[in-house]
Short mmCIF file of N, CA and C in Angstrom, two decimals:
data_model
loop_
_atom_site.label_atom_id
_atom_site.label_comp_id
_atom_site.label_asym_id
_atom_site.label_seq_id
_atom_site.Cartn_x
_atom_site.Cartn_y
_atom_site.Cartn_z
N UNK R 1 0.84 -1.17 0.00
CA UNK R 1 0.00 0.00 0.00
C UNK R 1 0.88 1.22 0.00
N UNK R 2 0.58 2.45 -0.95
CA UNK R 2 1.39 3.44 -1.16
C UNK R 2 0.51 4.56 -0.37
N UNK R 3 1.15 5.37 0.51
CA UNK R 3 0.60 6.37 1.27
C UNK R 3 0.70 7.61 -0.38
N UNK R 4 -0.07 8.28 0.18
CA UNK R 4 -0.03 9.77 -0.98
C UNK R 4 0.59 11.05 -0.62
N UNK R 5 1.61 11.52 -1.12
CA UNK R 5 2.79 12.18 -0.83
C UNK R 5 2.04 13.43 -0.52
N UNK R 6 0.57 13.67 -1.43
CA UNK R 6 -0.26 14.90 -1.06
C UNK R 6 -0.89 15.13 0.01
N UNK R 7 -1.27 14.13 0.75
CA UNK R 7 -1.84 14.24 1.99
C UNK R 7 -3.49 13.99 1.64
N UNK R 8 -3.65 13.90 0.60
CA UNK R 8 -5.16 14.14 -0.07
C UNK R 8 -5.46 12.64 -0.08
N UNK R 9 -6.87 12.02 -0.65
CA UNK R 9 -7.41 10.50 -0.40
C UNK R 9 -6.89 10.15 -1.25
N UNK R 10 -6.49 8.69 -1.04
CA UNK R 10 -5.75 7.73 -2.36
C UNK R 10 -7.25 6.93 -2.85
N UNK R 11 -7.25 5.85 -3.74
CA UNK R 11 -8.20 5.52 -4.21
C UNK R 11 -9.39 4.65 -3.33
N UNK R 12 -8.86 4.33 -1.90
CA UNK R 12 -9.69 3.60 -1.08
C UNK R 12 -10.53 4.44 -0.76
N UNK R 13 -10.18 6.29 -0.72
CA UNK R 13 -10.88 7.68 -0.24
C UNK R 13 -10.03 7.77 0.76
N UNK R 14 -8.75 7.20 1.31
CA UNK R 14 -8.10 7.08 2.32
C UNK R 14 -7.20 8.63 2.39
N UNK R 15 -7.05 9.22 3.83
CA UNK R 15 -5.71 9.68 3.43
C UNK R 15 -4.64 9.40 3.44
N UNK R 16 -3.62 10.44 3.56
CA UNK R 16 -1.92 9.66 3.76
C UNK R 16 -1.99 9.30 5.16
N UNK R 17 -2.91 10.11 6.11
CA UNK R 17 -2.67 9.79 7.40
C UNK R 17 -3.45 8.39 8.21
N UNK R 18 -4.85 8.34 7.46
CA UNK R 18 -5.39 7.17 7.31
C UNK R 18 -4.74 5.82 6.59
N UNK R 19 -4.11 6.14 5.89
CA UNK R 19 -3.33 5.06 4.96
C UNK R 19 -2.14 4.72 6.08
N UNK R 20 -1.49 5.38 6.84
CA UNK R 20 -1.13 4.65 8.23
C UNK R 20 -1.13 4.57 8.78
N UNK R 21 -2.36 4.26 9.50
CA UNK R 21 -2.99 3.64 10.38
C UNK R 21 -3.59 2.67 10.03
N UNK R 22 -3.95 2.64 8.71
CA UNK R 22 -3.95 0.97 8.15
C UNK R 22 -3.20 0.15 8.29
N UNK R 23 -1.93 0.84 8.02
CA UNK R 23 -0.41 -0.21 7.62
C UNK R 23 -0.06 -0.30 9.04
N UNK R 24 -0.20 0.49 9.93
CA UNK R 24 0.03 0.30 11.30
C UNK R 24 -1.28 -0.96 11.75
N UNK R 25 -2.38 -0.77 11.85
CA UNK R 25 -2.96 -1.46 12.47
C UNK R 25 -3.12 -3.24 11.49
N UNK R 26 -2.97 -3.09 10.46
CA UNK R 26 -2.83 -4.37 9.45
C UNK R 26 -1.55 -4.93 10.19
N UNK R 27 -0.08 -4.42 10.51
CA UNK R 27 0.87 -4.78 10.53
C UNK R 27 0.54 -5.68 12.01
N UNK R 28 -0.16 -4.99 12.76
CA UNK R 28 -0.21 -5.49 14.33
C UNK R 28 -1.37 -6.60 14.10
N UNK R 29 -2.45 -6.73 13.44
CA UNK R 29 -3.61 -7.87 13.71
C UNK R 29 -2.78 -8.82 12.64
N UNK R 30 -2.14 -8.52 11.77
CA UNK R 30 -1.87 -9.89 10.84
C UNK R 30 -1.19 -11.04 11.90
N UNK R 31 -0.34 -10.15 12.86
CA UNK R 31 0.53 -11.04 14.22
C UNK R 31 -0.59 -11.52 15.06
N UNK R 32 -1.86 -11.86 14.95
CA UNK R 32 -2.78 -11.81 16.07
C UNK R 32 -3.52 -13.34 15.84
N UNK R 33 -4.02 -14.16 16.01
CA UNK R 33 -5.23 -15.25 15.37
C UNK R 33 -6.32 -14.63 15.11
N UNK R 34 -7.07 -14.97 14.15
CA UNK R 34 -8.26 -14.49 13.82
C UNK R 34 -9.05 -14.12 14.74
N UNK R 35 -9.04 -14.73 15.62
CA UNK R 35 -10.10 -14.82 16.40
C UNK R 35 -10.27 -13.70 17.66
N UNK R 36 -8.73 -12.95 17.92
CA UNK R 36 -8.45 -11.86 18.94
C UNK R 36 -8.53 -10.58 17.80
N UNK R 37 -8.96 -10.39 16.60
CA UNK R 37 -8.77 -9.50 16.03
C UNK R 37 -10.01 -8.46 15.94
N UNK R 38 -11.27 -9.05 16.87
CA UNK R 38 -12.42 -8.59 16.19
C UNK R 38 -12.42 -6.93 17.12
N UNK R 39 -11.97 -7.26 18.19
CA UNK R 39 -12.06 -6.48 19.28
C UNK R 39 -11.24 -5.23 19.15
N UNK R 40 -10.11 -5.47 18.42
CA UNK R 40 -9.18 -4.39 17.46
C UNK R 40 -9.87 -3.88 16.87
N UNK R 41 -10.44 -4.45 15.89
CA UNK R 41 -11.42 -3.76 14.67
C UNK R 41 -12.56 -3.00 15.32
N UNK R 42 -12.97 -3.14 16.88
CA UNK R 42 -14.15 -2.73 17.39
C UNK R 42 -13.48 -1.28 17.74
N UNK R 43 -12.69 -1.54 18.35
CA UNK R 43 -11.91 -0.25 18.80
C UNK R 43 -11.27 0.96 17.41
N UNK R 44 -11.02 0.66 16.55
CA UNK R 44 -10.65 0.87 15.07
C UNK R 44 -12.18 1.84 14.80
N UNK R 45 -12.80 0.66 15.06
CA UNK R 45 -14.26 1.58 14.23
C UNK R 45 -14.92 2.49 14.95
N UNK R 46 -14.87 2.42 16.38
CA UNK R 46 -14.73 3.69 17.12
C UNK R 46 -14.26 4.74 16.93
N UNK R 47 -13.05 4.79 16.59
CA UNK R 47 -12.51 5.95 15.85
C UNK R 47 -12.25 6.54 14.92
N UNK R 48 -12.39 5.67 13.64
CA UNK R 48 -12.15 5.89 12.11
C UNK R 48 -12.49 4.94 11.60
N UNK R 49 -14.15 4.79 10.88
CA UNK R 49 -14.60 3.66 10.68
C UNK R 49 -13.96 3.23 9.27
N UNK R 50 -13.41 4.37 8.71
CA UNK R 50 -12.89 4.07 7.37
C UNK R 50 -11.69 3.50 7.27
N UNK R 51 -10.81 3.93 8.52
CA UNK R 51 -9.68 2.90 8.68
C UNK R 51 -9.78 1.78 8.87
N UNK R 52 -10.93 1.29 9.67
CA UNK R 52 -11.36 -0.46 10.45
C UNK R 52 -11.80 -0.72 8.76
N UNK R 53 -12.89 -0.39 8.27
CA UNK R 53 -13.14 -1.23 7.21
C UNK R 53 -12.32 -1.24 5.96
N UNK R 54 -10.95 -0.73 5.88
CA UNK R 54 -9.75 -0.99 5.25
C UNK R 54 -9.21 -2.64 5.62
N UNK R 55 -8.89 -1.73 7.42
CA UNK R 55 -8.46 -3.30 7.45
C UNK R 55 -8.77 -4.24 7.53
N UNK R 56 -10.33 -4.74 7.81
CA UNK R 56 -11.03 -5.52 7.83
C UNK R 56 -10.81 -6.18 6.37
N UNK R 57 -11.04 -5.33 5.59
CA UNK R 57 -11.21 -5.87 4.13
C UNK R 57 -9.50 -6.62 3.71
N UNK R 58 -8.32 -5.90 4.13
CA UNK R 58 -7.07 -6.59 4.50
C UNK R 58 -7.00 -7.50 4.68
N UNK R 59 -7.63 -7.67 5.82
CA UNK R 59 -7.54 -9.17 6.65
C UNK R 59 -8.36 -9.69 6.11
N UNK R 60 -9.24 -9.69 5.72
CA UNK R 60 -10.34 -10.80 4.69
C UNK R 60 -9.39 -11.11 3.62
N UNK R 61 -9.00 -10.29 3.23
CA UNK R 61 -8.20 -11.02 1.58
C UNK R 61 -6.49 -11.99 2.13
N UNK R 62 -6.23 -11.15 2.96
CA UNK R 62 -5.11 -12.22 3.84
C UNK R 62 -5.24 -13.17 4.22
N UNK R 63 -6.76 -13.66 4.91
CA UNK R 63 -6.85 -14.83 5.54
C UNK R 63 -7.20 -16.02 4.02
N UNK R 64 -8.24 -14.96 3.06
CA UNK R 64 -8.28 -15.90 2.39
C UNK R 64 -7.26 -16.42 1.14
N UNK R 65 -5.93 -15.63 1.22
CA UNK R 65 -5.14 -16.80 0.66
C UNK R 65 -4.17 -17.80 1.47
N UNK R 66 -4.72 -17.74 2.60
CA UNK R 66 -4.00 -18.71 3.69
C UNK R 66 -2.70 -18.38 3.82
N UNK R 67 -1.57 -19.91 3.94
CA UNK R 67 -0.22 -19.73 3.79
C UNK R 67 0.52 -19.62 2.38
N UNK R 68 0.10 -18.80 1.84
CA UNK R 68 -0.08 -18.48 0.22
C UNK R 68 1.83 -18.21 0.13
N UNK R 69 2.61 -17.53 1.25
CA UNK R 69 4.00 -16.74 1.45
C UNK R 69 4.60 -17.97 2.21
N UNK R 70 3.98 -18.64 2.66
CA UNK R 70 4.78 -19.34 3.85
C UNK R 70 4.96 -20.94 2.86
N UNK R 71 4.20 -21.00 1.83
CA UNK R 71 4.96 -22.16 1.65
C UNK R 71 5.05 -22.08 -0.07
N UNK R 72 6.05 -22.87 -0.58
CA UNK R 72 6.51 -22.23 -1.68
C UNK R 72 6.20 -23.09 -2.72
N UNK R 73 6.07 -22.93 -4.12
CA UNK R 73 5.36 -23.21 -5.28
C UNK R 73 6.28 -24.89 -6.12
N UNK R 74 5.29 -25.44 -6.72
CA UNK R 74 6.55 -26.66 -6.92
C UNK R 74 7.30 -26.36 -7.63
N UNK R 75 8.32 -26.78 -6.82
CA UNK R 75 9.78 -27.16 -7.94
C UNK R 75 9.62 -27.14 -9.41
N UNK R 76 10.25 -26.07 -10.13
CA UNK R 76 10.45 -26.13 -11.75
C UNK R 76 11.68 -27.47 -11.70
N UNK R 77 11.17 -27.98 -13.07
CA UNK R 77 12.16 -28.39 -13.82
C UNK R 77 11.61 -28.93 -15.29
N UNK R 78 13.21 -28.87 -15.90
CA UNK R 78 13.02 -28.13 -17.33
C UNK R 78 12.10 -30.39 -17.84
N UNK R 79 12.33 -30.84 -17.56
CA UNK R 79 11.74 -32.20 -17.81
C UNK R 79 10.33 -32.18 -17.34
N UNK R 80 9.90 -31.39 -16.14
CA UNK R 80 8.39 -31.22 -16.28
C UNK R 80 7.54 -30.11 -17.42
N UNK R 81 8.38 -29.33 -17.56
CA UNK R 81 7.99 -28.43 -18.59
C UNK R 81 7.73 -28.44 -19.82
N UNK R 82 6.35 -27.99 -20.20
CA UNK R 82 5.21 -28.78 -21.41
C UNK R 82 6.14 -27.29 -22.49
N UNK R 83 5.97 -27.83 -23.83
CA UNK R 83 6.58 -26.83 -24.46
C UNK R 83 5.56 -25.37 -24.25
N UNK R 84 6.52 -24.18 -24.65
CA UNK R 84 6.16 -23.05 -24.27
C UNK R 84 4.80 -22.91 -25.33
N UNK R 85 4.48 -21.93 -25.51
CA UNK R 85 3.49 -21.00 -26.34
C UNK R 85 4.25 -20.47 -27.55
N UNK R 86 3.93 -20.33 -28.55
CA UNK R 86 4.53 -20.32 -29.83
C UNK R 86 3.98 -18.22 -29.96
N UNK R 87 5.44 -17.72 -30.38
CA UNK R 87 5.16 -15.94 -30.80
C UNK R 87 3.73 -16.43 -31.99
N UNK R 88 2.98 -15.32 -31.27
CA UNK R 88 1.73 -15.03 -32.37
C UNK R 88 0.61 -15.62 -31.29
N UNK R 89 0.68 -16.45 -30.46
CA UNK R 89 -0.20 -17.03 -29.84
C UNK R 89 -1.04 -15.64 -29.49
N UNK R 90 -2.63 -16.05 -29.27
CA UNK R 90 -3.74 -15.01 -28.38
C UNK R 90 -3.83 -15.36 -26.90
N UNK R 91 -3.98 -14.65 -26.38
CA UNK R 91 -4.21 -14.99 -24.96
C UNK R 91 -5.00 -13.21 -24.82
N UNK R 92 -6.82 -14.00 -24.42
CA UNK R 92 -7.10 -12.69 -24.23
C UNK R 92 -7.03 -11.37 -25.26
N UNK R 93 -6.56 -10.16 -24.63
CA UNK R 93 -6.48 -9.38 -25.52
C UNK R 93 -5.47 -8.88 -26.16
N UNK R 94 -3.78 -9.95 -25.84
CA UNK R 94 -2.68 -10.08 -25.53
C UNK R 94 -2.27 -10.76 -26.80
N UNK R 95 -0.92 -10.42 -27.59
CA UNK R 95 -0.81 -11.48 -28.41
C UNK R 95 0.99 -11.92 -27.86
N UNK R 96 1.27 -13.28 -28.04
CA UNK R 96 2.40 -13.69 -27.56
C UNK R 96 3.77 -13.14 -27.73
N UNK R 97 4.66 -12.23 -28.04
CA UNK R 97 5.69 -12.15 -28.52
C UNK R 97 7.10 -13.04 -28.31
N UNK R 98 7.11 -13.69 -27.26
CA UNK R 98 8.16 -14.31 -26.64
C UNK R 98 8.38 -15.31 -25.57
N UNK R 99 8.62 -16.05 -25.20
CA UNK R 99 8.95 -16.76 -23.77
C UNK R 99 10.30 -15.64 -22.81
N UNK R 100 9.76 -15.15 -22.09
CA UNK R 100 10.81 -14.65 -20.91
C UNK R 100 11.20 -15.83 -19.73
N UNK R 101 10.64 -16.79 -19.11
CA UNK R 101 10.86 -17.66 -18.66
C UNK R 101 9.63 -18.26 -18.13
N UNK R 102 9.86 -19.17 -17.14
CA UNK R 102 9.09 -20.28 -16.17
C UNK R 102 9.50 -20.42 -14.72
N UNK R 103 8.49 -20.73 -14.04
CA UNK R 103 8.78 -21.17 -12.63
C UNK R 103 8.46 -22.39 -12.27
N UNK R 104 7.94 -22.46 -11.02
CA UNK R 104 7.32 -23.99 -10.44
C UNK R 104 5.70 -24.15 -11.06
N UNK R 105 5.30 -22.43 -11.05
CA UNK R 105 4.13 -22.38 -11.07
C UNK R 105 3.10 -21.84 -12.15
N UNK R 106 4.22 -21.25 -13.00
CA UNK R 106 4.26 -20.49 -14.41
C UNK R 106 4.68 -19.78 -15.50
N UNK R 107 4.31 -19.59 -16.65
CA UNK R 107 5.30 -19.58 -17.90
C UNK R 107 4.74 -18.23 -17.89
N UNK R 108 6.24 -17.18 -18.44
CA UNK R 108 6.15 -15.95 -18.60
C UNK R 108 6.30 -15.72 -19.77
N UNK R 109 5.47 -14.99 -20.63
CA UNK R 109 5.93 -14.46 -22.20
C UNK R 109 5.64 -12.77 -22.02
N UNK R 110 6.44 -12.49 -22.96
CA UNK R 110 6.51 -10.83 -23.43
C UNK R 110 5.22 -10.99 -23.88
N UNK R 111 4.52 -10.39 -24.25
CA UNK R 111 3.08 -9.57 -24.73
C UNK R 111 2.76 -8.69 -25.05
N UNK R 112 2.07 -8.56 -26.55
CA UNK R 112 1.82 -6.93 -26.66
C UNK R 112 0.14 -7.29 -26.88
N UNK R 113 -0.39 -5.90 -26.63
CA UNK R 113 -2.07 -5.94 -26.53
C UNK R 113 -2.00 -5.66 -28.25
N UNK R 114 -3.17 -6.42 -28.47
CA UNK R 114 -3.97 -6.65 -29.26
C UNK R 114 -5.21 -5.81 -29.86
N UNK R 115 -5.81 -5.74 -28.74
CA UNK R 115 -6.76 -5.19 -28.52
C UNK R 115 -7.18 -3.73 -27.62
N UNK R 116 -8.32 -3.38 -28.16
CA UNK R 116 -8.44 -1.52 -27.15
C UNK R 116 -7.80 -0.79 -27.77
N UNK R 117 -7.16 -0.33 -28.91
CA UNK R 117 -6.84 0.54 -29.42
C UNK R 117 -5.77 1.77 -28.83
N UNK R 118 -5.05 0.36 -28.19
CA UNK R 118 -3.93 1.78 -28.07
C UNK R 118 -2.50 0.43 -27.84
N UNK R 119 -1.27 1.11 -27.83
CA UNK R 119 -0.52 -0.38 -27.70
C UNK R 119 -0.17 -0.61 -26.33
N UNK R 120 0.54 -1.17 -25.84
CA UNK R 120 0.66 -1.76 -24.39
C UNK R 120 1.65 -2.96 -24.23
N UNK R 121 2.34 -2.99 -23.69
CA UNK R 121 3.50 -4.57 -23.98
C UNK R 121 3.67 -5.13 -22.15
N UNK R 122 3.45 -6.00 -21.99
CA UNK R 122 3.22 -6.81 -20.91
C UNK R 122 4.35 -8.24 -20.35
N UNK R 123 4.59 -8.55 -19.13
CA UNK R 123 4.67 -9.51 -19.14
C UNK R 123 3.46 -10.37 -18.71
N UNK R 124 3.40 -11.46 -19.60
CA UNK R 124 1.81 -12.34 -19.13
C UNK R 124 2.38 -13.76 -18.68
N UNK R 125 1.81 -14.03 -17.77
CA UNK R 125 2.20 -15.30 -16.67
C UNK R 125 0.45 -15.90 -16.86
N UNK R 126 1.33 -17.42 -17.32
CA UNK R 126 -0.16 -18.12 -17.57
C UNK R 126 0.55 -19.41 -16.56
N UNK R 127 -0.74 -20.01 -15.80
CA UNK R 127 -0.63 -21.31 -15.09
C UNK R 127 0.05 -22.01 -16.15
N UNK R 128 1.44 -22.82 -15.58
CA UNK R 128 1.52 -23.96 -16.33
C UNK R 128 0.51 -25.42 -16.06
N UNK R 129 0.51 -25.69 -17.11
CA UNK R 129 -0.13 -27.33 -17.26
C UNK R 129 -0.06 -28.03 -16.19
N UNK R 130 0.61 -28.39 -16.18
CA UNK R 130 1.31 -29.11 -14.75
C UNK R 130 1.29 -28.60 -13.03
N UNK R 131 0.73 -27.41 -13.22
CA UNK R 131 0.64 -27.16 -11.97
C UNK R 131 -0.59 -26.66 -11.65
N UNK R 132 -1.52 -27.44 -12.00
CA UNK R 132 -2.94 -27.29 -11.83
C UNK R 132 -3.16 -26.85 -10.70
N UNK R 133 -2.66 -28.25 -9.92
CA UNK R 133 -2.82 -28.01 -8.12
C UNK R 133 -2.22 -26.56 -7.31
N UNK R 134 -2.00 -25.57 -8.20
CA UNK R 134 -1.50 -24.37 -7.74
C UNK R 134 -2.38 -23.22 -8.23
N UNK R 135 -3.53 -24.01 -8.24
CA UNK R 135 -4.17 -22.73 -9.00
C UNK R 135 -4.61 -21.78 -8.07
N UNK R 136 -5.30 -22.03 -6.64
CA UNK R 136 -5.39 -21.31 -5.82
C UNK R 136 -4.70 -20.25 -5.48
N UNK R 137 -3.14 -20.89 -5.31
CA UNK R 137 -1.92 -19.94 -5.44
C UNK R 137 -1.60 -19.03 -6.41
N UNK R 138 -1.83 -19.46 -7.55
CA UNK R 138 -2.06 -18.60 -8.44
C UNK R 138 -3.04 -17.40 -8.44
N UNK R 139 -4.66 -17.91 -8.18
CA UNK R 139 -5.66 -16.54 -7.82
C UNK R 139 -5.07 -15.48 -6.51
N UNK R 140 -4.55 -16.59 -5.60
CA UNK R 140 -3.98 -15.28 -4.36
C UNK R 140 -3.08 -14.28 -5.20
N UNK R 141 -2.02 -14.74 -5.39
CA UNK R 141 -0.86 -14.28 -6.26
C UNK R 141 -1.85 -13.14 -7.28
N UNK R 142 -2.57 -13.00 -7.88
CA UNK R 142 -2.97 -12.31 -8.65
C UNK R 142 -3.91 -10.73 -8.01
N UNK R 143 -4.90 -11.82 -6.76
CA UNK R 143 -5.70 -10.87 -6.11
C UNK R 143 -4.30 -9.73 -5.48
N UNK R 144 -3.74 -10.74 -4.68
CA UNK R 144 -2.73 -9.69 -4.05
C UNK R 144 -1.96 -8.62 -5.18
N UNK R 145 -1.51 -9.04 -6.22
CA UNK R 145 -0.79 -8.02 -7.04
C UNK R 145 -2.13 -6.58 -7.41
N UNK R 146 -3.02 -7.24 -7.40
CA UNK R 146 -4.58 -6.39 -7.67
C UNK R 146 -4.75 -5.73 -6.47
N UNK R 147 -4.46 -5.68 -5.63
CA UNK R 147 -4.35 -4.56 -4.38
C UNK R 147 -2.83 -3.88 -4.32
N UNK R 148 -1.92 -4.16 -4.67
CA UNK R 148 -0.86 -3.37 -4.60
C UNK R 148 -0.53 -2.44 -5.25
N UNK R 149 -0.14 -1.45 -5.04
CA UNK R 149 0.34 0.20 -5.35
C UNK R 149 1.80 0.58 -5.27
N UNK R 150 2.54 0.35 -6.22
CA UNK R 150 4.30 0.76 -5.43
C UNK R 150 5.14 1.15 -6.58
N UNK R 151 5.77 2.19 -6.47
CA UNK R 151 6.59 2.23 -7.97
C UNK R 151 7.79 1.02 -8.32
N UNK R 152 7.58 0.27 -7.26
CA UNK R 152 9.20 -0.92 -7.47
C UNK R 152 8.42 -1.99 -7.08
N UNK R 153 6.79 -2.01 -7.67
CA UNK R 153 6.33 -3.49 -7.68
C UNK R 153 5.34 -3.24 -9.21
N UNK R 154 5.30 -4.67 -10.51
CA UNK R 154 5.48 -4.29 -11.25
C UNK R 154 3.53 -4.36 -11.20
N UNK R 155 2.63 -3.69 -11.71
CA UNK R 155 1.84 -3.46 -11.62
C UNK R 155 0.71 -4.60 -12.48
N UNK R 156 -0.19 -5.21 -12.00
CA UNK R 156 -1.23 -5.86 -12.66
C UNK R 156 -1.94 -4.87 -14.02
N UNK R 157 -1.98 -5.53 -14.77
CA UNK R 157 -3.14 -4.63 -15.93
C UNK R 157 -4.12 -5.20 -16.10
N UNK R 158 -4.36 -6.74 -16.39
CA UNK R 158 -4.94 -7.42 -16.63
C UNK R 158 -5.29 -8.97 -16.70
N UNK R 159 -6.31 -9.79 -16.28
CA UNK R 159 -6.15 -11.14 -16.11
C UNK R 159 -7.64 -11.77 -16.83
N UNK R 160 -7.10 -13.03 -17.05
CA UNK R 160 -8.47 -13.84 -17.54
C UNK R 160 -7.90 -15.03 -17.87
N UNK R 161 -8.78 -15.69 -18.53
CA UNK R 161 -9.00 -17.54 -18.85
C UNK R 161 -8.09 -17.50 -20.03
N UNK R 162 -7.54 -18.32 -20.31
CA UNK R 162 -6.84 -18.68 -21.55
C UNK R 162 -7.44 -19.64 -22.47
N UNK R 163 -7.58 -19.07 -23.75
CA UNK R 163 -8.28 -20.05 -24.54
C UNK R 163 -8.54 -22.05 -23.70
N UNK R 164 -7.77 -22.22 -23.37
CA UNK R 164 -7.54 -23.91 -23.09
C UNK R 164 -8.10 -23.42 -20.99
N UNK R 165 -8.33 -23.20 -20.81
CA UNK R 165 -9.31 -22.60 -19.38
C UNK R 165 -7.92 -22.33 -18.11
N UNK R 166 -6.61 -22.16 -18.72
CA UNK R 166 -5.75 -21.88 -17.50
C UNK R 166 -5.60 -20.33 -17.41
N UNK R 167 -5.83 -20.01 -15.95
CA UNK R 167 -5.94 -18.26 -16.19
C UNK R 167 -3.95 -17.88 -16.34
N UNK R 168 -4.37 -16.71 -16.69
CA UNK R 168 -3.41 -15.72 -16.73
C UNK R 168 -3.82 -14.28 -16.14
N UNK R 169 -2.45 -13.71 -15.93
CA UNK R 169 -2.30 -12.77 -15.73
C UNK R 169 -1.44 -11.40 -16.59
N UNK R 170 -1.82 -10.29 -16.68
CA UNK R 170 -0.74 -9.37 -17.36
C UNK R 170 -0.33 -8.27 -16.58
N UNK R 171 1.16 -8.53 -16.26
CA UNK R 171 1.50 -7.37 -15.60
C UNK R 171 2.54 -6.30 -16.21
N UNK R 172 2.90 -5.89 -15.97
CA UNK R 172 3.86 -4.13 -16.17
C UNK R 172 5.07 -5.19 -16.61
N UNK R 173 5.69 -5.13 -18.12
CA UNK R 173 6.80 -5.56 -18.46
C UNK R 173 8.13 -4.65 -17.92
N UNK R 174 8.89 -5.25 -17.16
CA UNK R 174 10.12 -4.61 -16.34
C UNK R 174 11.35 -4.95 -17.39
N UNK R 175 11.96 -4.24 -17.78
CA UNK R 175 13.29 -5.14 -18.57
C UNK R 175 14.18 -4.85 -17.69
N UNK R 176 15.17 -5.80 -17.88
CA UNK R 176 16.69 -6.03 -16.75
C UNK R 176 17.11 -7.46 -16.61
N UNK R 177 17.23 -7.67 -16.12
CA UNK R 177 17.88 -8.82 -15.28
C UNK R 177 17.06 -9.35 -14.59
N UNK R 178 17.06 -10.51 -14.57
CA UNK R 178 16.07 -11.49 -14.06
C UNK R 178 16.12 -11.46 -12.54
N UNK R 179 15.29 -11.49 -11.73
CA UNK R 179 15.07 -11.82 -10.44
C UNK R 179 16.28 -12.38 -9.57
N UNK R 180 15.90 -13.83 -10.29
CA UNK R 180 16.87 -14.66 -9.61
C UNK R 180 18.72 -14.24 -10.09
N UNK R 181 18.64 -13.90 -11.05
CA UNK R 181 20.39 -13.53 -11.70
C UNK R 181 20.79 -12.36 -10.86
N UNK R 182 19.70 -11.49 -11.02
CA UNK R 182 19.97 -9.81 -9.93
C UNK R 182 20.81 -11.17 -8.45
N UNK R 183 19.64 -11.73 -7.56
CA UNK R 183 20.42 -12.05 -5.97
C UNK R 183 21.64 -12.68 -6.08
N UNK R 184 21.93 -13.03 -7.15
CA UNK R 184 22.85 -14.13 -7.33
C UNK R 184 24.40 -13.27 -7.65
N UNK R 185 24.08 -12.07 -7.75
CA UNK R 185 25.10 -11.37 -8.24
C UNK R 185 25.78 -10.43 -7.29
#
């Protein structure tokens, strides 16, 4: 969550000063069990009902991707991996330009829009085949990027079904150095 440098409401109607007291009071109930949190939120809405039903809505989308951070996606390897998507492919309103890579949990291609009349170039992360059983992980992974605001997180544009029913996602194409090559260096 990005506070607003103006002091004025960000898009929740929040202000900068309301916006932390979210991040303050989110930071303290996420440490809490569900179940001691209500009484926070009672006290919250006592005083700024617009802050409690921030975080309320926080903690609803937190709880419901479970241990979504705490436990980690299966193992890539290049022998489980179904061949990529061929440049030209559709996906959506997206057309394929490239393979950028794969994970445990999904195949990344360059993307340029297609569609809407204006251009746009993406990276699009579609479920791989094989990791069906991650699809959950996958919708968290997506909802959460769909609430985030940050200039050094790469931004959601767009998501949907893929012709063959595995969703995807399209986010803000970053060029550089790969993730993993950047820590490694």
């Amino acid at each position: 969550m990005m506070a607003r440098a103006s002091g004025g409401p960000d898009e929740a109607g929040l202000t900068s000063g309301q916006q932390a007291r979210v991040d303050a009071a989110l930071d303290a109930m996420l440490d809490l069990p569900p179940g001691a949190r209500e009484s926070h939120l009672d006290a919250l809405r006592a005083n700024d009902a617009d802050v409690a039903a921030e975080v309320a809505s926080l903690l609803e989308a937190a709880d419901a991707c479970g241990d979504f951070l705490g436990c980690p996606a299966t193992p890539a390897s290049h022998a489980l991996v179904a061949p990529g998507l061929e440049a030209g492919t559709r996906i959506g309103a997206w057309r394929v330009v490239r393979e950028i890579g794969y994970g445990g949990m999904g195949e990344v291609y360059e993307a340029e829009r297609v569609e809407g009349g204006f251009a746009q170039r993406a990276a699009l992360k579609l479920l791989r085949r094989e990791a069906r059983d991650q699809l959950g992980r996958f919708h968290a992974e997506r909802q959460i990027l769909a609430r985030l605001e940050h200039r050094s997180i790469a931004r959601l544009l767009d998501g949907g079904l893929a012709p063959d029913g595995r969703p995807y996602m399209a986010m803000e194409l970053v060029e550089g150095v790969n993730l993993t090559a950047y820590c490694e260096a």
